[in-house]
XYZ file of C-alpha atoms in Angstrom:
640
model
C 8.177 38.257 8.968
C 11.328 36.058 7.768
C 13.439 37.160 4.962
C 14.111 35.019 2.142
C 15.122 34.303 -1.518
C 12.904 33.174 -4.018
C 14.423 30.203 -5.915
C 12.684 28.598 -9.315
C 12.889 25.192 -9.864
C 12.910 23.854 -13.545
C 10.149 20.508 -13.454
C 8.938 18.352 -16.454
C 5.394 19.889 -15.850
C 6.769 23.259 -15.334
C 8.439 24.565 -12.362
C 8.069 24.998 -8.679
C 8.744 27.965 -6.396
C 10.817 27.388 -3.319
C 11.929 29.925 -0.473
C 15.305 29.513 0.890
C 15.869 30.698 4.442
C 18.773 32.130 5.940
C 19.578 28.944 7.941
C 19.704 27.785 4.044
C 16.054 25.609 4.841
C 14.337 25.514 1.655
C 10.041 25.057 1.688
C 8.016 24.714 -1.150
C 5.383 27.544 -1.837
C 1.671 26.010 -2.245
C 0.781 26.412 -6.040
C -2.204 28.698 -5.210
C 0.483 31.891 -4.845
C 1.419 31.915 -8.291
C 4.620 33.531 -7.960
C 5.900 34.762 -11.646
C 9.060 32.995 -12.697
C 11.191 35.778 -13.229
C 10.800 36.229 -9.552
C 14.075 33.520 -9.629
C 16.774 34.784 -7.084
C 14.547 37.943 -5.558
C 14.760 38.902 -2.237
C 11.435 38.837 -0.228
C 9.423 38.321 3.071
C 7.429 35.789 3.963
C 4.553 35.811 6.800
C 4.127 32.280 8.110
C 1.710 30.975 10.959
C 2.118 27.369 12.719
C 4.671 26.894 9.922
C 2.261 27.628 6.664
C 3.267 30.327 4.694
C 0.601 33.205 5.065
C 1.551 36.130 3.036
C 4.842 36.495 0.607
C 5.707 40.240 -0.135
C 8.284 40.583 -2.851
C 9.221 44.278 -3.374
C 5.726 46.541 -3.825
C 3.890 43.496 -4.537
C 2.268 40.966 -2.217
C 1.477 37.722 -2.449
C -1.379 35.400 0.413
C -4.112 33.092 0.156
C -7.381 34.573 0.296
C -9.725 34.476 3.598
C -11.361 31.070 2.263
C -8.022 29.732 1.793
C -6.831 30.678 5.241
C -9.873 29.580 7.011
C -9.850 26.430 5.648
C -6.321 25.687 7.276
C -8.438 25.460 10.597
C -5.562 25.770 12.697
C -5.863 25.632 16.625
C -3.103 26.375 19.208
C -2.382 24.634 21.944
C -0.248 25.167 24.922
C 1.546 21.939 23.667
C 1.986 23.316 20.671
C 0.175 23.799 16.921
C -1.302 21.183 15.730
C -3.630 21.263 12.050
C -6.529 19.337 11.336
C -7.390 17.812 8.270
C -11.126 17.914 8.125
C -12.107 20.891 5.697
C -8.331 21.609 4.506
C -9.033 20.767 1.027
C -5.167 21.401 0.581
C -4.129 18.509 3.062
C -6.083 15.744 0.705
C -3.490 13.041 -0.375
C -2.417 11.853 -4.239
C -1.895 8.608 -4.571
C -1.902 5.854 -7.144
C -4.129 4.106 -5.119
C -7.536 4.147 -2.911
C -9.099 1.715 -0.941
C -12.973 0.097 -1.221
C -14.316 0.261 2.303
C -15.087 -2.769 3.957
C -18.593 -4.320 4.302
C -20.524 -3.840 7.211
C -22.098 -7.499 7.450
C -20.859 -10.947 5.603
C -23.284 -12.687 2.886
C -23.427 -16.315 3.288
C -22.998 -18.341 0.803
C -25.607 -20.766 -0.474
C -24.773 -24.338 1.219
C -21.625 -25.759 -1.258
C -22.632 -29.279 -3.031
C -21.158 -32.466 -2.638
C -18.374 -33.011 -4.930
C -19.419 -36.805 -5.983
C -21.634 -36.184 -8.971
C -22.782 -33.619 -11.457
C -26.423 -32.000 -10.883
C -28.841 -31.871 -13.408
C -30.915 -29.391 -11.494
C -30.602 -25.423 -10.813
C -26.571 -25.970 -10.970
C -24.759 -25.291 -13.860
C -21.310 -26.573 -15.714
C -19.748 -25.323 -18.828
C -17.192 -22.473 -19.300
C -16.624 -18.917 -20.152
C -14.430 -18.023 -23.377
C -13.381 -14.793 -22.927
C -11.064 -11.894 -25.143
C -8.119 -9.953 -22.727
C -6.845 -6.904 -24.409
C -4.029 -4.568 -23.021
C -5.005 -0.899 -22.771
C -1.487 -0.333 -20.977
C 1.602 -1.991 -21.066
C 1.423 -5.360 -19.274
C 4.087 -7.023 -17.832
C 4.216 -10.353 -16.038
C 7.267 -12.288 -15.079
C 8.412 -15.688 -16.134
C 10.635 -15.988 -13.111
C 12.485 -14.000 -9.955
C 15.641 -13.245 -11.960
C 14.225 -12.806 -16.019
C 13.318 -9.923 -17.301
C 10.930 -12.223 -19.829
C 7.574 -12.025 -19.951
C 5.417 -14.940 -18.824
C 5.808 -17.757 -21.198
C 5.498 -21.840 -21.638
C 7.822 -23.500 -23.984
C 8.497 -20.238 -25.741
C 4.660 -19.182 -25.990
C 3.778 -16.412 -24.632
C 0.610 -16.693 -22.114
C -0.911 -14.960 -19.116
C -0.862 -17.261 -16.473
C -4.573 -18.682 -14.991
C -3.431 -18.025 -11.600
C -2.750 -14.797 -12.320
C -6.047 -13.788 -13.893
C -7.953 -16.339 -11.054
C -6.753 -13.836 -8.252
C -7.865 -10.706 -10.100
C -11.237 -12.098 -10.638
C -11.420 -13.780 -7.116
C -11.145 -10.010 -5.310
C -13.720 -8.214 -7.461
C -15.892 -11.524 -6.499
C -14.776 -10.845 -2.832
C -16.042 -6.843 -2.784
C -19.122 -7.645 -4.692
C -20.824 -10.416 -2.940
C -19.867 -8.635 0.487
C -17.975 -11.621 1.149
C -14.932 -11.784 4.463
C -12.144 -10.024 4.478
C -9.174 -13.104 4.329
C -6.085 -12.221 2.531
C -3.878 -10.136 4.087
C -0.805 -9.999 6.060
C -1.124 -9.939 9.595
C 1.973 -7.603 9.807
C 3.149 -5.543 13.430
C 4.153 -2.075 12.117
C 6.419 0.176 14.044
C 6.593 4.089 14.402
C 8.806 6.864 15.562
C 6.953 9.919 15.921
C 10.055 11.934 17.673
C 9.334 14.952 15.619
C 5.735 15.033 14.574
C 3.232 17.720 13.733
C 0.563 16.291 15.551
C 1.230 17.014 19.327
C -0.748 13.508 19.831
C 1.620 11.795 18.680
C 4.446 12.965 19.687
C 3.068 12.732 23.197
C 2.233 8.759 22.445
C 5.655 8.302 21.605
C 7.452 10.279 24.245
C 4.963 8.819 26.824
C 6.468 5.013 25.528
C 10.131 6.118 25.176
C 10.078 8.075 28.186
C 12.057 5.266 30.171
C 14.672 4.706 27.755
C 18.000 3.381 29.275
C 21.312 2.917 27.950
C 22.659 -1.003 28.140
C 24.864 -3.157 26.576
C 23.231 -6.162 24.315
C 24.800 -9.329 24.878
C 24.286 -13.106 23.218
C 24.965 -15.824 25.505
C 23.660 -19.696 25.468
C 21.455 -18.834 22.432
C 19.670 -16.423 24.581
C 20.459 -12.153 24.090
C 20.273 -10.259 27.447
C 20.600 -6.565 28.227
C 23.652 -5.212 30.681
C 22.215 -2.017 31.737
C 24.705 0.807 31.391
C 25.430 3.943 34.209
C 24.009 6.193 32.338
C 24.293 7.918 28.461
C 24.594 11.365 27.583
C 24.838 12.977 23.772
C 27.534 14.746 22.193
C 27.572 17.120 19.339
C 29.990 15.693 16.136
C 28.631 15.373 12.469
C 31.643 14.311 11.028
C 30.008 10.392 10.754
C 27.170 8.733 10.123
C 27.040 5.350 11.795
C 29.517 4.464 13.655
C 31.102 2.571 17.236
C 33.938 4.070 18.934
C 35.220 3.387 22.065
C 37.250 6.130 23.778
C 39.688 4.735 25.836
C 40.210 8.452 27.899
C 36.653 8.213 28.895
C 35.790 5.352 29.200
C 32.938 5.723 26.916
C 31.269 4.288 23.921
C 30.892 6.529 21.192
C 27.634 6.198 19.239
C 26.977 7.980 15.726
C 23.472 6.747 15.278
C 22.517 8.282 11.846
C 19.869 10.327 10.331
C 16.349 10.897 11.845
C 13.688 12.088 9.148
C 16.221 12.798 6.643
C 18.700 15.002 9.026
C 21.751 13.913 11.268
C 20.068 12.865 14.379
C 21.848 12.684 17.908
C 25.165 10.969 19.089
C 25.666 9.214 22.001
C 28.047 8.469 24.479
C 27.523 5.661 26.527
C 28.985 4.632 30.504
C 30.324 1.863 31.138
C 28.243 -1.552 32.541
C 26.307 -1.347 35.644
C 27.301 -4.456 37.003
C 25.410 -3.967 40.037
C 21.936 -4.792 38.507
C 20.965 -8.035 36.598
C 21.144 -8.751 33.124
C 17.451 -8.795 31.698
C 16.861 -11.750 29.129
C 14.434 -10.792 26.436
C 11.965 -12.853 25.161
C 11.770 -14.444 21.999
C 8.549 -12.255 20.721
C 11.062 -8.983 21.812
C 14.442 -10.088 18.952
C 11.461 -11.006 16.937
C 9.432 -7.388 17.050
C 13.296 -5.892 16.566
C 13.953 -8.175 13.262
C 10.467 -8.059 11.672
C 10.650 -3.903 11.144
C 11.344 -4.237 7.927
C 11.713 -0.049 6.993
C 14.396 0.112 9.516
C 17.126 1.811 7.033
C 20.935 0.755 8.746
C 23.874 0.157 6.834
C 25.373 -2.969 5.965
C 27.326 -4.499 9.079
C 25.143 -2.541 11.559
C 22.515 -5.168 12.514
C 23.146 -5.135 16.056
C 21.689 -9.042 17.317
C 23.965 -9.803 14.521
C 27.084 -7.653 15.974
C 26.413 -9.532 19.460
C 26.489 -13.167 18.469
C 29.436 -12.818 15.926
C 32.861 -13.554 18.038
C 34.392 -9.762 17.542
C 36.958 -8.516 20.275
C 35.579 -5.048 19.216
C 31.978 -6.000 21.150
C 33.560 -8.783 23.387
C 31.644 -7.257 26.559
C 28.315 -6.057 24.288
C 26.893 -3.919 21.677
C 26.444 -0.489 23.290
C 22.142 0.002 22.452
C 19.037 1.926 24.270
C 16.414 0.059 25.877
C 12.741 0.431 27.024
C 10.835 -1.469 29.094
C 6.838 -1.316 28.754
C 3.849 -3.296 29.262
C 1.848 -4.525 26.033
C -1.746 -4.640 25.951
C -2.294 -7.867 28.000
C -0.270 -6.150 30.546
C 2.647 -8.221 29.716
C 6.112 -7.028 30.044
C 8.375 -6.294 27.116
C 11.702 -4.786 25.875
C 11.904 -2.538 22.859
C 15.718 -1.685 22.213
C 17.836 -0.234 19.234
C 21.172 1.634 18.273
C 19.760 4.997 19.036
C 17.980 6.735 22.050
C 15.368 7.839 19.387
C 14.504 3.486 18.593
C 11.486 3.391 16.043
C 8.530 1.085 18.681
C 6.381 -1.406 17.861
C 2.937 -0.846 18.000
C 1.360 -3.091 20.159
C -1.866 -3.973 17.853
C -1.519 -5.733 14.434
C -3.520 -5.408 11.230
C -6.021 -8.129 12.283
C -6.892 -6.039 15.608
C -8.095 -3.606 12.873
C -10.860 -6.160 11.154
C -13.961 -6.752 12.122
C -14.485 -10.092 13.772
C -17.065 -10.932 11.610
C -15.209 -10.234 8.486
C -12.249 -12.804 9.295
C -15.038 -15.228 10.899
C -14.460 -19.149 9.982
C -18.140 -19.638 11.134
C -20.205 -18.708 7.905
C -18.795 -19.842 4.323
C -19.152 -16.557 1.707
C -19.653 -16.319 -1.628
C -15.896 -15.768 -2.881
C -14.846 -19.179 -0.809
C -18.379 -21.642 -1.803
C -16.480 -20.630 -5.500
C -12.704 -20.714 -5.141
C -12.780 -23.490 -2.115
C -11.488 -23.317 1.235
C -8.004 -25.197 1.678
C -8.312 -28.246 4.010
C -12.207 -28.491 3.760
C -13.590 -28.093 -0.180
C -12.095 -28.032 -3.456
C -12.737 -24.741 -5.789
C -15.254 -25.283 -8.974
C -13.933 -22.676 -10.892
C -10.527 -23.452 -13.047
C -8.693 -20.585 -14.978
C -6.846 -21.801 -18.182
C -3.533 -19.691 -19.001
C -4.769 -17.306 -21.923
C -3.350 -17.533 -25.356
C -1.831 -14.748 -27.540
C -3.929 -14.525 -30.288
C -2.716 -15.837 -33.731
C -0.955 -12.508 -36.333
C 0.453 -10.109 -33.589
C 3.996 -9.066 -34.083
C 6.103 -6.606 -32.447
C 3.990 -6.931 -29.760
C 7.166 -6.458 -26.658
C 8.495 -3.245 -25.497
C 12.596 -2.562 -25.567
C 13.612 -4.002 -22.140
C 14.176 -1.431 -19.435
C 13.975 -0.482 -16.280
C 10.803 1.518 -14.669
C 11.202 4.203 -12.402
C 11.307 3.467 -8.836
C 8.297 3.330 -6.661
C 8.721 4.963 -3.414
C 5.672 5.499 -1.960
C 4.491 5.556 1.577
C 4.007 2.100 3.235
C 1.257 0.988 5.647
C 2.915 2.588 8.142
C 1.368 5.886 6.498
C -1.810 5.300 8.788
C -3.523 8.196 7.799
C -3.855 6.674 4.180
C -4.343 3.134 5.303
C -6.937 3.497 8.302
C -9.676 5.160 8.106
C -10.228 8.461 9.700
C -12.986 10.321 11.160
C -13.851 14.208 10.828
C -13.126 14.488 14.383
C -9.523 15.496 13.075
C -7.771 13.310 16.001
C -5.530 11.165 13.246
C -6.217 7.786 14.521
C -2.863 4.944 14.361
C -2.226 1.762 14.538
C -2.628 1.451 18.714
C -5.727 2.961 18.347
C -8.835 1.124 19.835
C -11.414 1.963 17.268
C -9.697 2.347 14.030
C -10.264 0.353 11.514
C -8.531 -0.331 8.002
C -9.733 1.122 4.890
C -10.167 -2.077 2.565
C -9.380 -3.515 -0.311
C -6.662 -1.656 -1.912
C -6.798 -1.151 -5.925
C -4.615 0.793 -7.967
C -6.187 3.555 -10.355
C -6.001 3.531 -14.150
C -2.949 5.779 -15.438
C -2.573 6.357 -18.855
C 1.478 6.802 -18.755
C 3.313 7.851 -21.508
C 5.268 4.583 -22.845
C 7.876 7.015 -24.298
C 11.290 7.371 -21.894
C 11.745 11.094 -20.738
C 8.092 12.236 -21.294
C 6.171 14.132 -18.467
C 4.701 11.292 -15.868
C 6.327 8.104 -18.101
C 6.727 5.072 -16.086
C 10.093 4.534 -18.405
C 13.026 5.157 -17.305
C 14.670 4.509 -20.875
C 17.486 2.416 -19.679
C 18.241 -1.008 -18.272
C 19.757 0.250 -14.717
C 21.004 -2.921 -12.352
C 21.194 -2.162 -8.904
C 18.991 -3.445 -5.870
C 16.249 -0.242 -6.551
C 15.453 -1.082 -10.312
C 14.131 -3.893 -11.982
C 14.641 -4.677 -15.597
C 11.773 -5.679 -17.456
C 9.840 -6.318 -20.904
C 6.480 -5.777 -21.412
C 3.656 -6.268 -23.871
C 2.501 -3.414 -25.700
C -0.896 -1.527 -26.140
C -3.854 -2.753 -27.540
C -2.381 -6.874 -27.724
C -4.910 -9.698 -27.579
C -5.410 -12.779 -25.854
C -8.110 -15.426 -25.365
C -8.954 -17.884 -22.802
C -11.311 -20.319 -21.420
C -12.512 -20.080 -17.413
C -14.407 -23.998 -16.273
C -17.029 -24.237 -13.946
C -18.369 -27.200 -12.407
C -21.719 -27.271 -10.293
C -22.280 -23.692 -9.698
C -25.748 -22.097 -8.513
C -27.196 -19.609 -10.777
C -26.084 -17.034 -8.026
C -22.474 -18.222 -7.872
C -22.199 -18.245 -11.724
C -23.595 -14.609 -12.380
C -20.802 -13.837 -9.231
C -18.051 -15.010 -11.882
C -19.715 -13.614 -14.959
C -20.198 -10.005 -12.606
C -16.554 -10.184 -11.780
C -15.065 -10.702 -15.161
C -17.486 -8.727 -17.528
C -17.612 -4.953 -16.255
C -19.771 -2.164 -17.174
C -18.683 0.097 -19.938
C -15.468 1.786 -20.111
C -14.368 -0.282 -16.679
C -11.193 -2.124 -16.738
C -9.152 -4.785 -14.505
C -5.627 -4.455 -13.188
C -2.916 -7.264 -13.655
C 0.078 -7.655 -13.444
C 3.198 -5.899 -12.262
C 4.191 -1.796 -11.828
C 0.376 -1.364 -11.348
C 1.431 1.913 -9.551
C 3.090 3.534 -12.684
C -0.038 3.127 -14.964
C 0.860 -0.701 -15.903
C -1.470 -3.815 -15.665
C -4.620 -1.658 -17.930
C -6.591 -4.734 -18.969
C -10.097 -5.120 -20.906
C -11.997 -8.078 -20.943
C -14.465 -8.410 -23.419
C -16.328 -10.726 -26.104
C -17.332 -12.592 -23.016
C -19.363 -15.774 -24.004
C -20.868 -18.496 -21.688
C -21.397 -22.012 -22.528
C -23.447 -24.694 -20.268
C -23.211 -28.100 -20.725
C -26.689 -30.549 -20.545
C -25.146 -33.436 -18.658
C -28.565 -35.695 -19.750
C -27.782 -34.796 -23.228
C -24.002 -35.490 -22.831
C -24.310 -39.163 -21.543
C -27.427 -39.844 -24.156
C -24.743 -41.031 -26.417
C -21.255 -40.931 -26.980
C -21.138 -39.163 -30.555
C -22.902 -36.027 -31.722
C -25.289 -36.192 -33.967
C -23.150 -36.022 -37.138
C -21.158 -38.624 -35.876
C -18.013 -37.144 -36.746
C -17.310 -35.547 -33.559
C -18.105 -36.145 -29.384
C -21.075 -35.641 -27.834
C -20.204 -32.751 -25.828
C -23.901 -31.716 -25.357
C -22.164 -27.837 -24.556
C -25.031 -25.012 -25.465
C -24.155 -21.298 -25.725
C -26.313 -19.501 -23.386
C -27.688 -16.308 -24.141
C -28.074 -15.680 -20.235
C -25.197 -13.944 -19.015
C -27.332 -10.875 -18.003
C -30.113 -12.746 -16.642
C -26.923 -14.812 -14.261
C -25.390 -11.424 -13.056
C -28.998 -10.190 -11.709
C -29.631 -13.498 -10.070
C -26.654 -12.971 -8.383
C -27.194 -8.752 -7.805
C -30.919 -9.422 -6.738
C -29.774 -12.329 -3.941
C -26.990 -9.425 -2.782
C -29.242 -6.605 -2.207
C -31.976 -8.844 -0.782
C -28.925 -9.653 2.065
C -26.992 -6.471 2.762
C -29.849 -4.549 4.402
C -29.488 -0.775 4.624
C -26.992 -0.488 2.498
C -28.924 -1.945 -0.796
C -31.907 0.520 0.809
C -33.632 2.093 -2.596
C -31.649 0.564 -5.251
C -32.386 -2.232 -7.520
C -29.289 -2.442 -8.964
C -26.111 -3.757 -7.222
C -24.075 -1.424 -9.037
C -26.139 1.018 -7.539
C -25.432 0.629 -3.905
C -22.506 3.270 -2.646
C -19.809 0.838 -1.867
C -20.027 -0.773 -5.627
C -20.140 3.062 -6.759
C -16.893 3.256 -5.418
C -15.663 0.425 -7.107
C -16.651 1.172 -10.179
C -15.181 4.876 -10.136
C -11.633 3.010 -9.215
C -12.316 0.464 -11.896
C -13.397 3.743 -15.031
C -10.898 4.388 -17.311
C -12.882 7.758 -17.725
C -10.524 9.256 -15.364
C -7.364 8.263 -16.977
C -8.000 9.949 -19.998
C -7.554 13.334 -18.276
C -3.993 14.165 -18.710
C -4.062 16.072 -15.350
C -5.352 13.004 -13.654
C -1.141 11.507 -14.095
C -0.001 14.100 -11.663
C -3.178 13.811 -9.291
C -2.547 9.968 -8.867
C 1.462 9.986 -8.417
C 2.647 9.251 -5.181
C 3.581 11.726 -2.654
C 7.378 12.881 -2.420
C 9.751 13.816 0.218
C 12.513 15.303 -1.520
C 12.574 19.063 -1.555
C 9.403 19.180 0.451
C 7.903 16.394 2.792
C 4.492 16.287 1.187
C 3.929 13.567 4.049
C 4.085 16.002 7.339
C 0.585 17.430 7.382
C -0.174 13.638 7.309
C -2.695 14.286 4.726
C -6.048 12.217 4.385
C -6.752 9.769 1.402
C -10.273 10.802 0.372
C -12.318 7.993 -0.853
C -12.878 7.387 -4.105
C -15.848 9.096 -5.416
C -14.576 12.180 -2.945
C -11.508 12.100 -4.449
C -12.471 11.941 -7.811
C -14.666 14.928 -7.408
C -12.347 16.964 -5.606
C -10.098 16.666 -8.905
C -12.436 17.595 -11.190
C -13.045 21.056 -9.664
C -9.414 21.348 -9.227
């Protein structure tokens, strides 16, 4: 057992219970202890195994998880080491503000898309929907990169068509099991030098393991590596980042930073190795170093830039660590940085991580017959900005500045692919992974009030490159707008009337600072009107003669449109509509409409349960905890 003293740290929710070591390392204790608070300062012993605290004994009284609790750990030792899997640790299940709707296992087609020469008379429909938008949360909704204004057009203020066009467009996208198009086909990178998971750590070791010392040099707009004689490290915390040469030596000096939050390694590095070629790096190899865009270096200490600027200090190179691998086409590459410990590329992308036949050009889906295809159709669905309705005042917020997000990226893989109960954490190189889905944010009911538990306000207008300064609409303030159609199938117009009326109590998401409980939105008063094209061009005035023949009916049909379009879903999707009649029914849409209930925002605990996950004080991220899906999730919470 370890001695330590118990320390009690004041929160907004409460306050936490930390154990400071004698090396001065302080570690969170798990809420399920329940150390009193007067316990602040106390001596005690703590029992830990594979680095979870067991057992805390403070004086006569002890504190440990119960046999369930332990068990559940399911901890396994190794000769390489401990490593924890996640699969029935109900503890190791991630909070976020977000989850993900899984992907579809098959693509339905759409029906064939019409010419766009004429107007049918016949089974295809034209008109519009008038629709209400009211804010449940604050909404906010820029006019432009550097105002803090909300969205506005010649002083009105409006929310954009575009804006609502790509809300509705995704919830058309999940529901018709259309392809999955829109995302970025990004190349993350990874640095697993002091991981948990053994796996890992061996993946990375096994690519770094032929790291070399060199000497990075620009030359006839090509960079080339000098390889060095050798490197070794030296112990000196007095800098951060730094280059020194030491003329006694003969040595390059490297203070490379902090790894994981701590003061990682220096180096010293020997002089050129003139004896053995430069190597010339390929474009995709500067490119792979440039595009990681969570590499955190000071200003100044871009090293491509250090070797092409004309500086006497780095006249014969940039002192940097190399590795040379093959990719997966067996192709040979250079990874390089300041730092023996260089964060890698991983050699697959998102895209390796799709399904074929979701990204497939062959079929045309629902979402794209709709919204068109760039270079072949035009869309047939136009969003009008919406109006602020007429007698609203006060309807802004005092401009401020929200509280920074910081949550984890999709390098987090654990949270971003998805993960089997095998309890091997599958990355980004991995084969068989694939990626959750379509991301949406959770409802959060944040207090609007500065300094309140959970608010999203930080109460102040702070300017620096972290904060933004904005000013948003208000609860509860109404807008109305108009969405045109033009020769839509009765199964592509109940797609847009599905998307944009919900079922009870189920909101959209818009906007900005979706994370911190913004963007709340509740579209209702939905009404659909369908022209008669024979009745419009019977004449050219109606029949009062005081007004155009518009020939536009108000259809009582929305219903009857959004099972046309369920029924010709389910009839498509096979096993997965097996023994439902209802499209809402089937367990992917379940998912989306849990993520789309405001139900679980109105639980005051539910604020903590969907913030993101912190690394100050404690690393809530080094168990790598799972992201449960959505209805999981949900019901894990409620029996919290």
């Amino acid at each position: 057992m370890e001695k330590v003293k118990i320390k009690i740290v004041q929160t907004k929710n409460g306050y936490d219970v930390e154990l400071e070591f004698e090396n001065d390392r302080r570690m969170k204790v798990p809420f399920e202890f329940k150390i009193p608070k007067d316990y602040d300062g106390a001596e005690a012993m703590v029992e830990r195994k594979s680095g979870q605290i067991i057992r805390i004994v403070v004086g006569e009284n002890e504190y440990k998880k119960s046999e369930i609790q332990e068990e559940s750990l399911n901890i396994s030792e190794t000769k390489e080491g401990s490593s924890m899997s996640y699969s029935n640790n109900p503890q190791s299940k991630a909070r976020a503000p977000y989850n993900f709707i899984p992907l579809n296992e098959k693509v339905v087609d759409a029906e064939p898309v019409p010419d766009f020469n004429r107007y049918y008379n016949k089974d295809r429909y034209s008109g519009y929907i008038d629709l209400e938008l009211e804010t449940v949360t604050p909404l906010y909704i820029r006019r432009e990169s550097v105002s803090s204004e909300f969205f506005s057009i010649d002083g009105k203020i409006k929310i954009p068509g575009s804006s609502m066009r790509g809300m509705i467009r995704t919830i058309v996208e999940i529901a018709s099991f259309g392809k999955f198009k829109f995302f970025n086909d990004s190349r993350f990178y990874f640095r697993f030098l002091a991981d948990k998971y053994t796996s890992l750590r061996d993946y990375y070791s096994g690519k770094i393991k032929t790291e070399k010392a060199g000497y990075l040099i620009f030359e006839n707009d090509r960079y080339y590596i000098q390889p060095a004689k050798g490197f070794e490290s030296f112990s000196d915390t007095s800098k951060e980042f730094e280059y020194k040469y030491d003329e006694e030596e003969k040595k390059w000096k490297v203070w490379s930073g902090r790894v994981g939050g701590r003061k990682g390694k220096n180096w010293k590095i020997f002089e050129q190795d003139t004896s053995k070629s430069k190597i010339e790096l390929s474009e995709e190899d500067v490119e792979y170093y440039i595009n990681d865009k969570n590499r955190t270096l000071p200003d100044g200490f871009n090293i491509l830039r250090m070797a092409k600027e004309e500086n006497d200090k780095f006249s014969d190179g940039v002192p940097i660590f190399y590795s040379e691998y093959k990719d997966s086409n067996s192709n040979n590459r250079i990874a390089f940085g300041h730092t023996a410990f260089f964060r890698l590329p991983y050699e697959k992308t998102v895209s390796d991580h799709i399904p074929e036949v979701l990204r497939s050009s062959d079929t045309i889906d629902i979402a794209e017959a709709i919204f068109g295809v760039e270079d072949k159709f035009a869309s047939r669905v136009f969003f009008e900005d919406l109006e602020l309705k007429m007698g609203q005042e006060n309807i802004f917020l005092p401009e401020t500045s929200p509280r920074i997000l910081s949550g984890p990226k999709p390098t987090t893989f654990q949270h971003y692919l998805k993960q089997d109960e095998s309890g091997e954490l599958k990355h980004w190189d991995n084969v068989d992974a694939t990626i959750r889905g379509y991301k949406l944010y959770w409802h959060r009911n944040t207090p609007d009030i500065a300094n309140e538990p959970c608010s999203w306000n930080e109460g102040k207008i702070i300017n620096d490159k972290q904060h933004a300064v904005i000013k948003p609409i208000g609860r509860n303030v109404k807008f109305s707008g108009r969405v045109r159609f033009e020769n839509l199938s009765g199964v592509e117009l109940g797609a847009l009337l599905f998307a944009i009326e919900l079922p009870d109590k189920c909101y959209h998401k818009l906007g900005m600072a979706k994370p911190l409980g913004l963007g709340s939105v509740k579209i209702h008063n939905v009404s659909l009107y369908v022209i008669k094209r024979k009745d419009r061009y019977s004449s050219l005035f109606s029949k009062s003669e005081d007004s155009w023949n518009l020939a536009t009916e108000k259809s009582g049909g929305i219903q009857e449109f959004k099972g046309t379009f369920g029924k010709y879903v389910l009839e498509r999707i096979g096993n997965e509509a097996s023994g439902t009649t209802s499209l809402w029914d089937t367990k992917r849409m379940k998912l989306l409409k849990n993520m789309l209930s405001w139900e679980n925002a109105e639980n005051i605990e539910w604020l903590e349960k969907t913030r993101y996950m912190q690394i100050k004080r404690e690393n809530e991220f080094r168990e790598r905890p799972i992201l449960a899906e959505p209805d999981k999730f949900c019901d894990k919470e409620k029996s919290d």
